Short mmCIF file of C-alpha atoms and ligand atoms in Angstrom, two decimals:
data_model
loop_
_atom_site.label_atom_id
_atom_site.label_comp_id
_atom_site.label_asym_id
_atom_site.label_seq_id
_atom_site.Cartn_x
_atom_site.Cartn_y
_atom_site.Cartn_z
CA MET A 1 -23.87 15.73 -17.58
CA LYS A 2 -21.02 13.15 -16.92
CA ASP A 3 -22.29 10.91 -14.34
CA LYS A 4 -19.81 10.97 -11.53
CA VAL A 5 -17.58 8.28 -10.06
CA GLY A 6 -16.20 8.63 -6.71
CA ILE A 7 -12.80 6.95 -5.44
CA PRO A 8 -11.56 7.16 -2.00
CA ARG A 9 -8.18 7.77 -1.31
CA GLY A 10 -7.16 4.66 0.80
CA MET A 11 -6.56 1.00 0.59
CA PHE A 12 -5.35 -0.34 -2.85
CA TYR A 13 -5.95 3.20 -4.37
CA TYR A 14 -1.70 3.33 -3.87
CA ASP A 15 -1.28 0.17 -5.94
CA TYR A 16 -4.19 1.44 -8.73
CA TYR A 17 -5.11 4.85 -8.77
CA ILE A 18 -3.62 5.43 -12.50
CA LEU A 19 -5.05 2.25 -13.42
CA TRP A 20 -8.44 3.34 -12.47
CA GLU A 21 -7.98 7.37 -13.67
CA ASN A 22 -6.92 6.22 -16.97
CA PHE A 23 -9.69 3.35 -17.65
CA PHE A 24 -12.41 6.04 -15.98
CA ASN A 25 -11.20 9.08 -18.43
CA ASN A 26 -11.19 6.74 -21.10
CA LEU A 27 -14.82 6.18 -20.83
CA GLY A 28 -15.55 9.49 -20.21
CA VAL A 29 -16.37 9.12 -17.01
CA GLU A 30 -15.81 12.40 -14.67
CA ILE A 31 -13.91 10.91 -11.14
CA VAL A 32 -14.38 12.79 -7.74
CA LEU A 33 -11.02 11.90 -5.29
CA SER A 34 -11.39 12.03 -1.83
CA PRO A 35 -8.82 14.28 -0.82
CA GLU A 36 -5.70 13.00 1.21
CA THR A 37 -6.64 11.87 4.83
CA ASN A 38 -7.28 14.23 7.60
CA LYS A 39 -8.77 14.32 10.96
CA ASP A 40 -12.06 14.52 9.67
CA ILE A 41 -12.07 11.96 7.32
CA LEU A 42 -10.72 9.78 10.30
CA ASP A 43 -12.55 11.15 12.84
CA LYS A 44 -15.60 10.07 10.38
CA GLY A 45 -13.77 6.93 9.59
CA VAL A 46 -13.31 5.89 12.61
CA HIS A 47 -17.05 6.50 14.00
CA ALA A 48 -17.96 4.66 10.99
CA CYS A 49 -16.51 1.06 11.10
CA VAL A 50 -16.53 -1.33 13.38
CA ASP A 51 -13.84 -1.04 15.90
CA GLU A 52 -11.78 -4.48 15.72
CA ALA A 53 -10.65 -2.81 12.06
CA CYS A 54 -7.43 -1.53 11.44
CA LEU A 55 -6.42 1.44 11.15
CA PRO A 56 -6.04 1.19 6.54
CA VAL A 57 -9.93 0.33 6.49
CA LYS A 58 -11.50 3.19 9.30
CA VAL A 59 -9.19 5.27 7.26
CA PHE A 60 -11.29 3.70 4.14
CA HIS A 61 -14.53 4.73 5.62
CA GLY A 62 -13.43 8.19 6.05
CA HIS A 63 -12.90 8.97 2.43
CA VAL A 64 -16.12 6.99 1.71
CA ASP A 65 -17.73 9.31 3.84
CA TYR A 66 -17.17 12.45 2.22
CA LEU A 67 -17.44 11.30 -0.54
CA LYS A 68 -21.30 9.73 -0.50
CA ASP A 69 -23.64 12.97 -0.98
CA ARG A 70 -20.79 14.29 -3.45
CA VAL A 71 -20.94 11.48 -6.91
CA ASP A 72 -23.44 8.96 -8.47
CA TYR A 73 -21.23 5.75 -7.78
CA ILE A 74 -18.68 4.84 -5.13
CA PHE A 75 -16.23 2.48 -6.73
CA ILE A 76 -14.83 -0.05 -4.56
CA PRO A 77 -13.50 -3.27 -5.95
CA LYS A 78 -13.80 -7.05 -4.24
CA PHE A 79 -10.23 -7.51 -4.20
CA ILE A 80 -9.59 -11.69 -3.59
CA SER A 81 -6.75 -12.14 -5.71
CA VAL A 82 -4.74 -10.14 -7.75
CA TYR A 83 -1.74 -12.91 -8.78
CA ARG A 84 -1.70 -16.32 -8.97
CA ARG A 85 -2.52 -19.03 -6.83
CA GLU A 86 -1.94 -15.89 -3.97
CA TYR A 87 -4.92 -13.92 -2.27
CA CYS A 88 -5.22 -10.85 -0.65
CA CYS A 89 -6.43 -10.20 2.62
CA PRO A 90 -9.70 -10.94 3.35
CA LYS A 91 -10.66 -7.63 4.79
CA HIS A 92 -9.69 -6.37 0.90
CA LEU A 93 -12.69 -8.84 -0.40
CA GLY A 94 -14.30 -7.74 2.40
CA LEU A 95 -14.35 -3.94 1.88
CA PRO A 96 -17.43 -3.25 -0.28
CA ASP A 97 -20.03 -5.13 2.12
CA MET A 98 -18.28 -3.62 4.86
CA VAL A 99 -18.71 -0.51 3.90
CA ARG A 100 -22.17 -1.30 2.78
CA HIS A 101 -23.41 -2.70 6.06
CA SER A 102 -21.59 0.53 7.97
CA MET A 103 -22.93 3.10 6.68
CA LYS A 104 -26.29 4.96 5.27
CA GLY A 105 -26.89 6.85 2.72
CA LEU A 106 -24.29 5.77 -0.07
CA PRO A 107 -25.02 6.17 -3.49
CA GLU A 108 -24.63 2.89 -5.58
CA LEU A 109 -21.20 1.03 -5.22
CA ILE A 110 -19.76 -0.11 -8.29
CA LYS A 111 -17.73 -3.56 -7.12
CA PRO A 112 -16.35 -5.17 -9.85
CA LYS A 113 -14.97 -9.25 -7.86
CA VAL A 114 -11.05 -9.28 -8.75
CA ASP A 115 -10.32 -12.23 -8.59
CA LEU A 116 -6.98 -13.60 -11.05
CA LYS A 117 -6.20 -16.83 -8.59
CA LYS A 118 -6.59 -18.98 -10.96
CA SER A 119 -6.40 -17.19 -14.61
CA ASN A 120 -6.68 -13.50 -16.09
CA ARG A 121 -10.69 -14.10 -17.21
CA ASP A 122 -12.12 -13.04 -14.52
CA MET A 123 -10.00 -8.82 -14.66
CA LYS A 124 -12.19 -9.14 -18.28
CA ARG A 125 -15.68 -9.70 -15.98
CA ALA A 126 -14.90 -7.31 -13.66
CA ILE A 127 -13.71 -4.90 -17.21
CA ILE A 128 -17.61 -5.63 -18.50
CA HIS A 129 -19.15 -4.73 -15.46
CA THR A 130 -17.88 -2.19 -14.73
CA GLY A 131 -18.68 -0.63 -17.97
CA LYS A 132 -22.10 -1.45 -18.03
CA TYR A 133 -22.83 1.01 -15.64
CA PHE A 134 -21.85 3.28 -18.57
CA ASN A 135 -23.65 2.11 -21.25
CA LYS A 136 -20.61 0.62 -22.29
CA SER A 137 -20.47 -2.39 -24.81
CA ALA A 138 -17.23 -4.88 -24.23
CA GLY A 139 -15.43 -3.70 -26.59
CA ALA A 140 -15.63 -0.21 -25.71
CA ALA A 141 -14.82 -1.09 -21.86
CA ILE A 142 -12.45 -3.90 -22.54
CA LYS A 143 -10.27 -0.97 -25.30
CA ALA A 144 -10.50 1.83 -22.52
CA PHE A 145 -8.84 -0.69 -20.16
CA ASN A 146 -6.43 -1.96 -22.35
CA LYS A 147 -5.70 2.01 -23.33
CA ALA A 148 -5.31 2.70 -19.33
CA GLN A 149 -3.02 -0.56 -18.93
CA ASN A 150 -0.29 0.73 -21.10
CA ARG A 151 -0.42 4.11 -19.03
CA PHE A 152 -0.21 2.20 -16.26
CA GLN A 153 3.02 -0.05 -17.18
CA ARG A 154 5.13 3.45 -17.84
CA TYR A 155 4.00 4.94 -14.51
CA MET A 156 4.89 1.58 -12.84
CA GLU A 157 8.29 1.45 -14.89
CA SER A 158 9.03 5.72 -13.24
CA ILE A 159 8.51 3.99 -9.43
CA ARG A 160 11.22 1.28 -10.58
CA GLN A 161 13.33 4.10 -11.53
CA GLY A 162 13.23 5.15 -8.30
CA ALA A 163 9.87 7.52 -8.23
CA MET A 164 7.87 7.51 -5.68
CA PRO A 165 4.19 6.24 -5.92
CA ILE A 166 1.66 8.84 -6.33
CA HIS A 167 3.96 11.60 -5.29
CA GLY A 168 6.32 11.41 -7.54
CA ILE A 169 9.32 12.03 -5.57
CA LYS A 170 12.08 10.75 -6.48
CA TYR A 171 14.73 8.89 -3.93
CA ASP A 172 18.16 10.46 -4.16
CA GLU A 173 20.96 7.52 -4.34
CA TYR A 174 23.72 9.56 -2.63
CA ASN A 175 22.27 10.42 0.48
CA PRO A 176 24.55 9.18 3.62
CA SER A 177 22.05 6.57 5.05
CA GLN A 178 19.23 4.46 2.51
CA ILE A 179 16.01 3.35 4.88
CA LEU A 180 13.69 0.90 3.50
CA LEU A 181 10.21 1.73 4.50
CA LEU A 182 8.72 -1.10 4.46
CA GLY A 183 5.36 -2.43 5.22
CA HIS A 184 1.37 -1.85 3.24
CA SER A 185 1.25 0.45 0.89
CA TYR A 186 -1.67 2.23 2.36
CA ASN A 187 0.95 2.62 5.54
CA ILE A 188 3.33 3.54 3.47
CA TYR A 189 2.24 6.59 1.24
CA ASP A 190 -1.10 8.18 3.19
CA ARG A 191 1.40 11.11 5.10
CA TYR A 192 -1.54 11.82 7.54
CA ILE A 193 -1.64 7.93 9.13
CA ASN A 194 2.27 7.76 8.92
CA MET A 195 2.34 10.99 10.20
CA GLY A 196 4.99 11.93 7.43
CA ILE A 197 7.54 10.13 8.10
CA VAL A 198 8.93 9.96 4.42
CA ASP A 199 9.70 14.22 4.94
CA LYS A 200 11.00 13.26 8.53
CA LEU A 201 13.45 10.63 7.03
CA ARG A 202 14.52 13.09 3.94
CA ALA A 203 14.58 15.75 6.49
CA ASN A 204 17.25 14.01 8.83
CA ASP A 205 19.58 13.34 5.35
CA ALA A 206 17.95 9.68 5.17
CA GLY A 207 17.55 8.46 1.77
CA VAL A 208 13.90 6.45 1.37
CA ILE A 209 13.55 2.93 -0.40
CA THR A 210 10.32 1.15 -1.04
CA VAL A 211 9.35 -1.87 -2.45
CA GLU A 212 7.12 -0.76 -4.78
CA MET A 213 10.74 0.62 -6.28
CA LEU A 214 11.94 -3.27 -6.88
CA ASP A 215 10.50 -5.60 -9.76
CA THR A 216 8.36 -8.09 -9.66
CA HIS A 217 10.59 -11.08 -10.98
CA THR A 218 13.75 -10.11 -8.93
CA MET A 219 11.23 -9.85 -5.28
CA ARG A 220 9.61 -13.08 -6.21
CA LYS A 221 13.44 -14.49 -6.74
CA HIS A 222 14.20 -14.06 -3.27
CA THR A 223 11.01 -15.94 -1.15
CA SER A 224 11.53 -18.54 -3.19
CA GLY A 225 14.50 -19.89 -0.38
CA LEU A 226 11.78 -20.05 2.26
CA SER A 227 10.49 -23.10 3.21
CA LYS A 228 6.75 -22.29 2.98
CA ARG A 229 4.99 -20.61 0.14
CA ILE A 230 3.86 -16.74 0.83
CA PHE A 231 0.43 -16.80 -0.47
CA TRP A 232 -0.63 -13.42 0.15
CA THR A 233 0.14 -10.96 -2.48
CA HIS A 234 1.13 -8.05 -0.15
CA GLY A 235 3.47 -10.49 1.82
CA GLN A 236 5.44 -12.13 -1.73
CA ARG A 237 6.23 -7.87 -2.05
CA ILE A 238 6.59 -6.95 1.33
CA VAL A 239 9.57 -9.37 2.37
CA GLY A 240 11.10 -10.72 -1.50
CA GLY A 241 11.29 -6.70 -1.65
CA ALA A 242 13.27 -6.29 2.07
CA PHE A 243 15.40 -9.96 1.58
CA ALA A 244 16.06 -8.71 -1.95
CA LEU A 245 17.52 -5.41 -0.66
CA MET A 246 19.17 -6.48 2.81
CA ASP A 247 20.49 -9.36 0.51
CA GLU A 248 22.54 -7.00 -2.16
CA GLY A 249 23.89 -4.57 0.48
CA LEU A 250 20.93 -1.86 -0.78
CA ILE A 251 20.00 -0.21 2.71
CA ASP A 252 21.32 0.51 6.23
CA GLY A 253 18.07 0.06 8.22
CA ILE A 254 14.38 -0.99 7.52
CA ILE A 255 11.40 1.02 9.43
CA TYR A 256 8.05 -1.55 9.50
CA ILE A 257 4.93 0.66 9.75
CA SER A 258 2.32 -1.49 10.54
CA SER A 259 -1.10 -1.42 11.35
CA PHE A 260 -2.37 -2.85 15.02
CA GLY A 261 -4.24 -6.28 14.71
CA CYS A 262 -2.99 -7.11 11.10
CA GLY A 263 -2.47 -10.46 11.50
CA MET A 264 -0.79 -10.41 8.57
CA ASP A 265 1.94 -8.01 9.26
CA SER A 266 2.43 -10.12 12.49
CA VAL A 267 4.47 -12.63 10.23
CA LEU A 268 5.71 -10.24 7.16
CA MET A 269 7.45 -8.70 10.59
CA GLU A 270 9.04 -11.34 11.43
CA LEU A 271 10.53 -13.18 9.01
CA THR A 272 12.27 -9.58 7.34
CA GLU A 273 12.75 -8.76 11.36
CA ARG A 274 15.02 -12.56 11.73
CA ARG A 275 17.45 -12.23 8.23
CA ALA A 276 17.31 -8.27 9.31
CA LYS A 277 19.17 -9.54 12.87
CA LYS A 278 21.32 -12.37 10.86
CA LEU A 279 22.97 -9.83 8.75
CA GLY A 280 23.44 -7.03 11.43
CA ILE A 281 20.91 -4.64 9.53
CA PRO A 282 19.02 -2.15 12.11
CA PHE A 283 14.77 -2.82 11.96
CA THR A 284 12.02 -0.86 13.91
CA ILE A 285 8.90 -1.25 14.13
CA LEU A 286 6.58 1.14 14.14
CA THR A 287 2.75 0.13 15.22
CA ILE A 288 0.17 2.62 14.06
CA ASP A 289 -3.71 3.15 14.51
CA GLU A 290 -6.22 5.87 15.49
CA GLN A 291 -4.86 6.73 18.82
CA THR A 292 -0.54 6.81 18.13
CA GLY A 293 0.85 9.97 19.08
CA GLU A 294 3.00 12.45 16.91
CA ALA A 295 5.90 12.78 19.52
CA GLY A 296 5.82 9.03 20.24
CA ILE A 297 7.09 8.46 16.82
CA ASN A 298 8.96 10.96 15.91
CA THR A 299 11.01 9.78 19.47
CA ARG A 300 11.57 6.60 18.11
CA ILE A 301 12.38 8.01 14.11
CA GLU A 302 15.12 10.28 15.93
CA ALA A 303 16.62 7.51 18.19
CA PHE A 304 16.48 4.93 15.41
CA LEU A 305 18.67 7.73 13.07
CA ASP A 306 21.10 8.12 15.89
CA MET A 307 21.78 4.62 16.40
CA LEU A 308 22.51 4.31 12.61
CA LYS A 309 24.83 7.31 13.09
CA TRP A 310 26.52 6.02 15.54
CA ARG A 311 27.05 2.85 13.61
CA SER A 312 28.85 4.69 10.79
CA LYS A 313 31.06 6.57 13.22
CA ASP A 314 32.48 3.11 14.17
CA GLU A 315 32.25 0.27 12.19
CA ASP A 316 33.41 -2.36 13.99
CA ASN A 317 31.52 -1.69 17.25
CA LEU A 318 28.28 -3.01 15.32
CA PRO A 319 24.67 -3.27 18.04
CA THR A 320 24.29 -6.24 19.30
CA HIS A 321 20.77 -8.27 18.69
CA GLY A 322 19.79 -6.57 21.73
CA GLU A 323 19.60 -3.48 20.47
CA TYR A 324 17.24 -3.69 18.20
CA ILE A 325 14.56 -1.23 18.98
CA HIS A 326 11.36 -2.33 18.65
CA SER A 327 8.55 0.51 19.59
CA ARG A 328 4.91 1.39 19.33
S1 SF4 B 401 -3.57 -6.99 5.95
FE1 SF4 B 401 -3.91 -5.94 7.47
S2 SF4 B 401 -3.52 -3.90 7.65
FE2 SF4 B 401 -4.10 -4.86 5.51
S3 SF4 B 401 -5.97 -4.69 5.13
FE3 SF4 B 401 -5.57 -6.80 6.19
S4 SF4 B 401 -5.60 -6.10 8.96
FE4 SF4 B 401 -5.71 -4.40 7.64
#
């Protein structure tokens, strides 16, 4: 019988699932993926996790809870750095330990360390470490990974062509307004915690763009003028992507989805909002936590889209900075 590895549908799942799925398949391992976030997963995550954690971390605990009695292992990499001279949020690197200390009755956790701040050598170590759980030689594990990486690169290319990660929906360039949905991937693409914002925007004839649709080089080029280098990789992507799309005049408005209490977001929101104000691009913040109600989110989105419609009807009567919407 094949070993079963559980992959929680949270956090870095939204960035790397296709890579992991192919890697484990190539190793001959069966994957069990937790379902899309739902009320039960959220409630279990909130119950299991420390109160101070942000919503995505709590949700992640809920996904682990779903998997724990169904699999032989749970895969939770320890993400320290995914790019040279840059870091991940401390909660990313502490995630496997947080889970292990907060939850009882877990199967063995596979927690390879991903630390690419100095070189890519550590990636090799992480791959070999993972392969050992399934009695695979270093060569077999690396071969499985290289094959998976080729498939992953093709997937990333499809995203740059306009497909949304995971659900694979393409954005429609002919929509009357284009909205940049900004924030961490696990807030943008988890339909339960963001209350289906992509569907809501589309239902209102708005096109949805995300920074994952841009290539890394473009994003980094647009942050190079900042007085201080952003040393978080997610931060580079969020700010650089927003700057690129604003500077090229490709978007009509920005909705930033932020997790309540996220220190990184408070810096990134400030940087992007300042640029949006300078260029006269409407910008709104939706802050989410486990208490956020859908009615409030709907009202904010409707108000924001109404403002965009109003602007497009009367371009000469642009809103002043005081009319930017901030919301919770
Ligand atoms: S970056 Fe913010 S939202 Fe993401 S894990 Fe860290 S604190 Fe949570």
